[in-house]
Amino acid sequence: MQDALDLIRNAGLKATPRRRAMIALFRESLRPLSPLEVQAVLKAEFGRCGLPGIYRNLETLAECGILFRLAGFGRERRYAICSGLSHHNHHHIVCVSCGRIGRIDECRYPDGMMVGGYRVLSHIAQFEGICPACLSETNNGNHDS
């Protein structure tokens, strides 16, 4: 948790009780969460908990590099904890079967690289696949999908 709190403070922000609770919730979750799911859990702990504040805090934690917003879940936003918690450029892979998140450190397009005449300033890439556990279940004939 300390590494996440350091990232918040380095961004000039406060490590409020709600932000701490959100970080703990995502660290315990094995899958991405929607803002509504986060709100339901935080309401139990804090009582009143408005959705606009949930969205603001989720985006703040994403800007700090603690969470990342997943693409491809329709119109509903989903967030997950960013493994490794660093500003080092990395990407994520999402298991389409169970929702588990993995980290990919290899990147062919480092910031500063020229691509098609453009200088890359930053980028986001998200991969989808099947995690080792789900592959194992599939190969053993125990998986329905």
PDB file of C-alpha atoms in Angstrom:
ATOM      1  CA  MET A   1       0.000   0.000   0.000  1.00  0.00           C
ATOM      2  CA  GLN A   2       2.894   2.348   0.749  1.00  0.00           C
ATOM      3  CA  ASP A   3       3.986   2.453  -2.906  1.00  0.00           C
ATOM      4  CA  ALA A   4       0.492   3.580  -3.943  1.00  0.00           C
ATOM      5  CA  LEU A   5       0.388   6.212  -1.197  1.00  0.00           C
ATOM      6  CA  ASP A   6       3.769   7.512  -2.361  1.00  0.00           C
ATOM      7  CA  LEU A   7       2.423   7.858  -5.916  1.00  0.00           C
ATOM      8  CA  ILE A   8      -0.552   9.852  -4.616  1.00  0.00           C
ATOM      9  CA  ARG A   9       1.650  12.164  -2.553  1.00  0.00           C
ATOM     10  CA  ASN A  10       4.158  12.589  -5.392  1.00  0.00           C
ATOM     11  CA  ALA A  11       1.262  13.858  -7.511  1.00  0.00           C
ATOM     12  CA  GLY A  12       0.608  16.519  -4.853  1.00  0.00           C
ATOM     13  CA  LEU A  13      -2.588  14.852  -3.631  1.00  0.00           C
ATOM     14  CA  LYS A  14      -3.810  13.646  -0.255  1.00  0.00           C
ATOM     15  CA  ALA A  15      -4.114   9.988   0.642  1.00  0.00           C
ATOM     16  CA  THR A  16      -7.675  10.343   1.924  1.00  0.00           C
ATOM     17  CA  PRO A  17      -9.472   7.507   3.729  1.00  0.00           C
ATOM     18  CA  ARG A  18     -11.666   6.910   0.655  1.00  0.00           C
ATOM     19  CA  ARG A  19      -8.681   6.720  -1.680  1.00  0.00           C
ATOM     20  CA  ARG A  20      -6.997   4.304   0.718  1.00  0.00           C
ATOM     21  CA  ALA A  21     -10.171   2.194   0.846  1.00  0.00           C
ATOM     22  CA  MET A  22     -10.380   2.168  -2.961  1.00  0.00           C
ATOM     23  CA  ILE A  23      -6.772   1.032  -3.294  1.00  0.00           C
ATOM     24  CA  ALA A  24      -7.353  -1.739  -0.734  1.00  0.00           C
ATOM     25  CA  LEU A  25     -10.526  -2.829  -2.544  1.00  0.00           C
ATOM     26  CA  PHE A  26      -8.735  -3.106  -5.885  1.00  0.00           C
ATOM     27  CA  ARG A  27      -5.767  -4.937  -4.327  1.00  0.00           C
ATOM     28  CA  GLU A  28      -8.176  -7.529  -2.900  1.00  0.00           C
ATOM     29  CA  SER A  29     -10.233  -7.866  -6.083  1.00  0.00           C
ATOM     30  CA  LEU A  30      -9.192 -10.467  -8.608  1.00  0.00           C
ATOM     31  CA  ARG A  31     -11.140  -8.761 -11.380  1.00  0.00           C
ATOM     32  CA  PRO A  32     -11.867  -5.291 -12.758  1.00  0.00           C
ATOM     33  CA  LEU A  33     -14.536  -3.272 -10.938  1.00  0.00           C
ATOM     34  CA  SER A  34     -17.084  -0.749 -12.166  1.00  0.00           C
ATOM     35  CA  PRO A  35     -17.682   2.576 -10.392  1.00  0.00           C
ATOM     36  CA  LEU A  36     -21.056   1.238  -9.200  1.00  0.00           C
ATOM     37  CA  GLU A  37     -19.375  -1.803  -7.626  1.00  0.00           C
ATOM     38  CA  VAL A  38     -16.836   0.453  -5.918  1.00  0.00           C
ATOM     39  CA  GLN A  39     -19.641   2.706  -4.664  1.00  0.00           C
ATOM     40  CA  ALA A  40     -21.560  -0.252  -3.190  1.00  0.00           C
ATOM     41  CA  VAL A  41     -18.533  -1.382  -1.168  1.00  0.00           C
ATOM     42  CA  LEU A  42     -17.575   2.123  -0.014  1.00  0.00           C
ATOM     43  CA  LYS A  43     -21.152   2.925   1.046  1.00  0.00           C
ATOM     44  CA  ALA A  44     -20.934   0.089   3.549  1.00  0.00           C
ATOM     45  CA  GLU A  45     -17.752   1.585   5.004  1.00  0.00           C
ATOM     46  CA  PHE A  46     -18.400   5.328   4.714  1.00  0.00           C
ATOM     47  CA  GLY A  47     -22.173   5.694   4.574  1.00  0.00           C
ATOM     48  CA  ARG A  48     -22.857   8.415   2.033  1.00  0.00           C
ATOM     49  CA  CYS A  49     -20.773   8.016  -1.066  1.00  0.00           C
ATOM     50  CA  GLY A  50     -21.744   9.868  -4.234  1.00  0.00           C
ATOM     51  CA  LEU A  51     -21.052   8.469  -7.679  1.00  0.00           C
ATOM     52  CA  PRO A  52     -19.447  11.696  -9.003  1.00  0.00           C
ATOM     53  CA  GLY A  53     -16.866  11.493  -6.200  1.00  0.00           C
ATOM     54  CA  ILE A  54     -16.252   7.824  -6.990  1.00  0.00           C
ATOM     55  CA  TYR A  55     -15.588   8.673 -10.654  1.00  0.00           C
ATOM     56  CA  ARG A  56     -13.264  11.552  -9.705  1.00  0.00           C
ATOM     57  CA  ASN A  57     -11.265   9.399  -7.320  1.00  0.00           C
ATOM     58  CA  LEU A  58     -11.031   6.514  -9.800  1.00  0.00           C
ATOM     59  CA  GLU A  59      -9.733   8.862 -12.499  1.00  0.00           C
ATOM     60  CA  THR A  60      -7.312  10.461 -10.027  1.00  0.00           C
ATOM     61  CA  LEU A  61      -5.943   7.049  -9.062  1.00  0.00           C
ATOM     62  CA  ALA A  62      -5.650   6.176 -12.758  1.00  0.00           C
ATOM     63  CA  GLU A  63      -3.755   9.416 -13.474  1.00  0.00           C
ATOM     64  CA  CYS A  64      -1.355   8.556 -10.630  1.00  0.00           C
ATOM     65  CA  GLY A  65      -0.675   5.130 -12.184  1.00  0.00           C
ATOM     66  CA  ILE A  66      -2.306   3.160  -9.385  1.00  0.00           C
ATOM     67  CA  LEU A  67      -5.340   2.042 -11.392  1.00  0.00           C
ATOM     68  CA  PHE A  68      -5.960   1.782 -15.094  1.00  0.00           C
ATOM     69  CA  ARG A  69      -9.178   2.056 -17.032  1.00  0.00           C
ATOM     70  CA  LEU A  70      -9.972  -0.955 -19.170  1.00  0.00           C
ATOM     71  CA  ALA A  71     -11.156  -0.614 -22.730  1.00  0.00           C
ATOM     72  CA  GLY A  72     -13.735  -2.879 -24.303  1.00  0.00           C
ATOM     73  CA  PHE A  73     -16.407  -3.313 -21.661  1.00  0.00           C
ATOM     74  CA  GLY A  74     -19.113  -1.528 -23.620  1.00  0.00           C
ATOM     75  CA  ARG A  75     -20.229   1.787 -22.203  1.00  0.00           C
ATOM     76  CA  GLU A  76     -19.504   0.840 -18.592  1.00  0.00           C
ATOM     77  CA  ARG A  77     -16.118   1.881 -17.272  1.00  0.00           C
ATOM     78  CA  ARG A  78     -14.097  -0.703 -15.399  1.00  0.00           C
ATOM     79  CA  TYR A  79     -10.883  -0.208 -13.481  1.00  0.00           C
ATOM     80  CA  ALA A  80      -8.210  -2.541 -12.154  1.00  0.00           C
ATOM     81  CA  ILE A  81      -5.110  -2.213 -10.010  1.00  0.00           C
ATOM     82  CA  CYS A  82      -1.957  -1.567 -11.981  1.00  0.00           C
ATOM     83  CA  SER A  83       0.524  -4.277 -11.028  1.00  0.00           C
ATOM     84  CA  GLY A  84       3.981  -3.046 -10.173  1.00  0.00           C
ATOM     85  CA  LEU A  85       2.778   0.512  -9.514  1.00  0.00           C
ATOM     86  CA  SER A  86       5.414   2.457 -11.375  1.00  0.00           C
ATOM     87  CA  HIS A  87       5.584   5.022 -14.092  1.00  0.00           C
ATOM     88  CA  HIS A  88       7.590   2.526 -16.171  1.00  0.00           C
ATOM     89  CA  ASN A  89       5.860   2.014 -19.500  1.00  0.00           C
ATOM     90  CA  HIS A  90       4.005  -1.280 -19.524  1.00  0.00           C
ATOM     91  CA  HIS A  91       0.781  -2.711 -20.895  1.00  0.00           C
ATOM     92  CA  HIS A  92      -1.978  -4.949 -19.594  1.00  0.00           C
ATOM     93  CA  ILE A  93      -3.540  -8.175 -20.784  1.00  0.00           C
ATOM     94  CA  VAL A  94      -7.052  -9.091 -19.683  1.00  0.00           C
ATOM     95  CA  CYS A  95      -8.287 -12.679 -19.543  1.00  0.00           C
ATOM     96  CA  VAL A  96     -11.527 -12.763 -21.531  1.00  0.00           C
ATOM     97  CA  SER A  97     -12.645 -15.790 -19.522  1.00  0.00           C
ATOM     98  CA  CYS A  98     -12.124 -14.813 -15.858  1.00  0.00           C
ATOM     99  CA  GLY A  99     -11.162 -11.115 -16.008  1.00  0.00           C
ATOM    100  CA  ARG A 100      -7.723 -11.610 -14.414  1.00  0.00           C
ATOM    101  CA  ILE A 101      -5.231  -8.856 -15.320  1.00  0.00           C
ATOM    102  CA  GLY A 102      -1.624  -9.479 -16.345  1.00  0.00           C
ATOM    103  CA  ARG A 103       1.245  -7.118 -17.057  1.00  0.00           C
ATOM    104  CA  ILE A 104       3.335  -6.961 -20.234  1.00  0.00           C
ATOM    105  CA  ASP A 105       6.659  -5.175 -19.847  1.00  0.00           C
ATOM    106  CA  GLU A 106       7.873  -5.547 -23.427  1.00  0.00           C
ATOM    107  CA  CYS A 107       7.002  -2.586 -25.620  1.00  0.00           C
ATOM    108  CA  ARG A 108       7.981  -2.034 -29.236  1.00  0.00           C
ATOM    109  CA  TYR A 109       6.993   1.648 -29.181  1.00  0.00           C
ATOM    110  CA  PRO A 110       8.857   3.478 -26.407  1.00  0.00           C
ATOM    111  CA  ASP A 111       7.941   7.086 -25.750  1.00  0.00           C
ATOM    112  CA  GLY A 112      10.044   9.380 -27.911  1.00  0.00           C
ATOM    113  CA  MET A 113      10.171   6.934 -30.822  1.00  0.00           C
ATOM    114  CA  MET A 114       9.242   8.168 -34.299  1.00  0.00           C
ATOM    115  CA  VAL A 115       6.297   6.276 -35.836  1.00  0.00           C
ATOM    116  CA  GLY A 116       4.946   7.263 -39.250  1.00  0.00           C
ATOM    117  CA  GLY A 117       6.554  10.687 -38.924  1.00  0.00           C
ATOM    118  CA  TYR A 118       5.033  11.273 -35.472  1.00  0.00           C
ATOM    119  CA  ARG A 119       7.010  11.398 -32.229  1.00  0.00           C
ATOM    120  CA  VAL A 120       5.325   9.129 -29.678  1.00  0.00           C
ATOM    121  CA  LEU A 121       4.647  11.126 -26.507  1.00  0.00           C
ATOM    122  CA  SER A 122       2.652   8.442 -24.728  1.00  0.00           C
ATOM    123  CA  HIS A 123       0.469   5.471 -25.533  1.00  0.00           C
ATOM    124  CA  ILE A 124      -1.847   2.927 -24.016  1.00  0.00           C
ATOM    125  CA  ALA A 125      -2.190  -0.661 -25.180  1.00  0.00           C
ATOM    126  CA  GLN A 126      -4.463  -3.328 -23.795  1.00  0.00           C
ATOM    127  CA  PHE A 127      -4.350  -6.939 -24.888  1.00  0.00           C
ATOM    128  CA  GLU A 128      -7.005  -9.591 -24.458  1.00  0.00           C
ATOM    129  CA  GLY A 129      -6.259 -13.278 -24.081  1.00  0.00           C
ATOM    130  CA  ILE A 130      -6.759 -16.319 -21.909  1.00  0.00           C
ATOM    131  CA  CYS A 131      -4.755 -16.608 -18.681  1.00  0.00           C
ATOM    132  CA  PRO A 132      -2.713 -19.723 -17.802  1.00  0.00           C
ATOM    133  CA  ALA A 133      -5.317 -20.929 -15.272  1.00  0.00           C
ATOM    134  CA  CYS A 134      -8.162 -20.722 -17.787  1.00  0.00           C
ATOM    135  CA  LEU A 135      -6.003 -22.322 -20.488  1.00  0.00           C
ATOM    136  CA  SER A 136      -5.270 -25.177 -18.110  1.00  0.00           C
ATOM    137  CA  GLU A 137      -8.984 -25.649 -17.403  1.00  0.00           C
ATOM    138  CA  THR A 138      -9.729 -25.581 -21.135  1.00  0.00           C
ATOM    139  CA  ASN A 139      -6.985 -28.096 -21.922  1.00  0.00           C
ATOM    140  CA  ASN A 140      -8.262 -30.420 -19.189  1.00  0.00           C
ATOM    141  CA  GLY A 141     -11.786 -30.279 -20.594  1.00  0.00           C
ATOM    142  CA  ASN A 142     -13.190 -28.648 -17.452  1.00  0.00           C
ATOM    143  CA  HIS A 143     -14.016 -25.268 -18.966  1.00  0.00           C
ATOM    144  CA  ASP A 144     -17.407 -24.555 -20.555  1.00  0.00           C
ATOM    145  CA  SER A 145     -16.426 -21.716 -22.885  1.00  0.00           C
TER     146      SER A 145
END
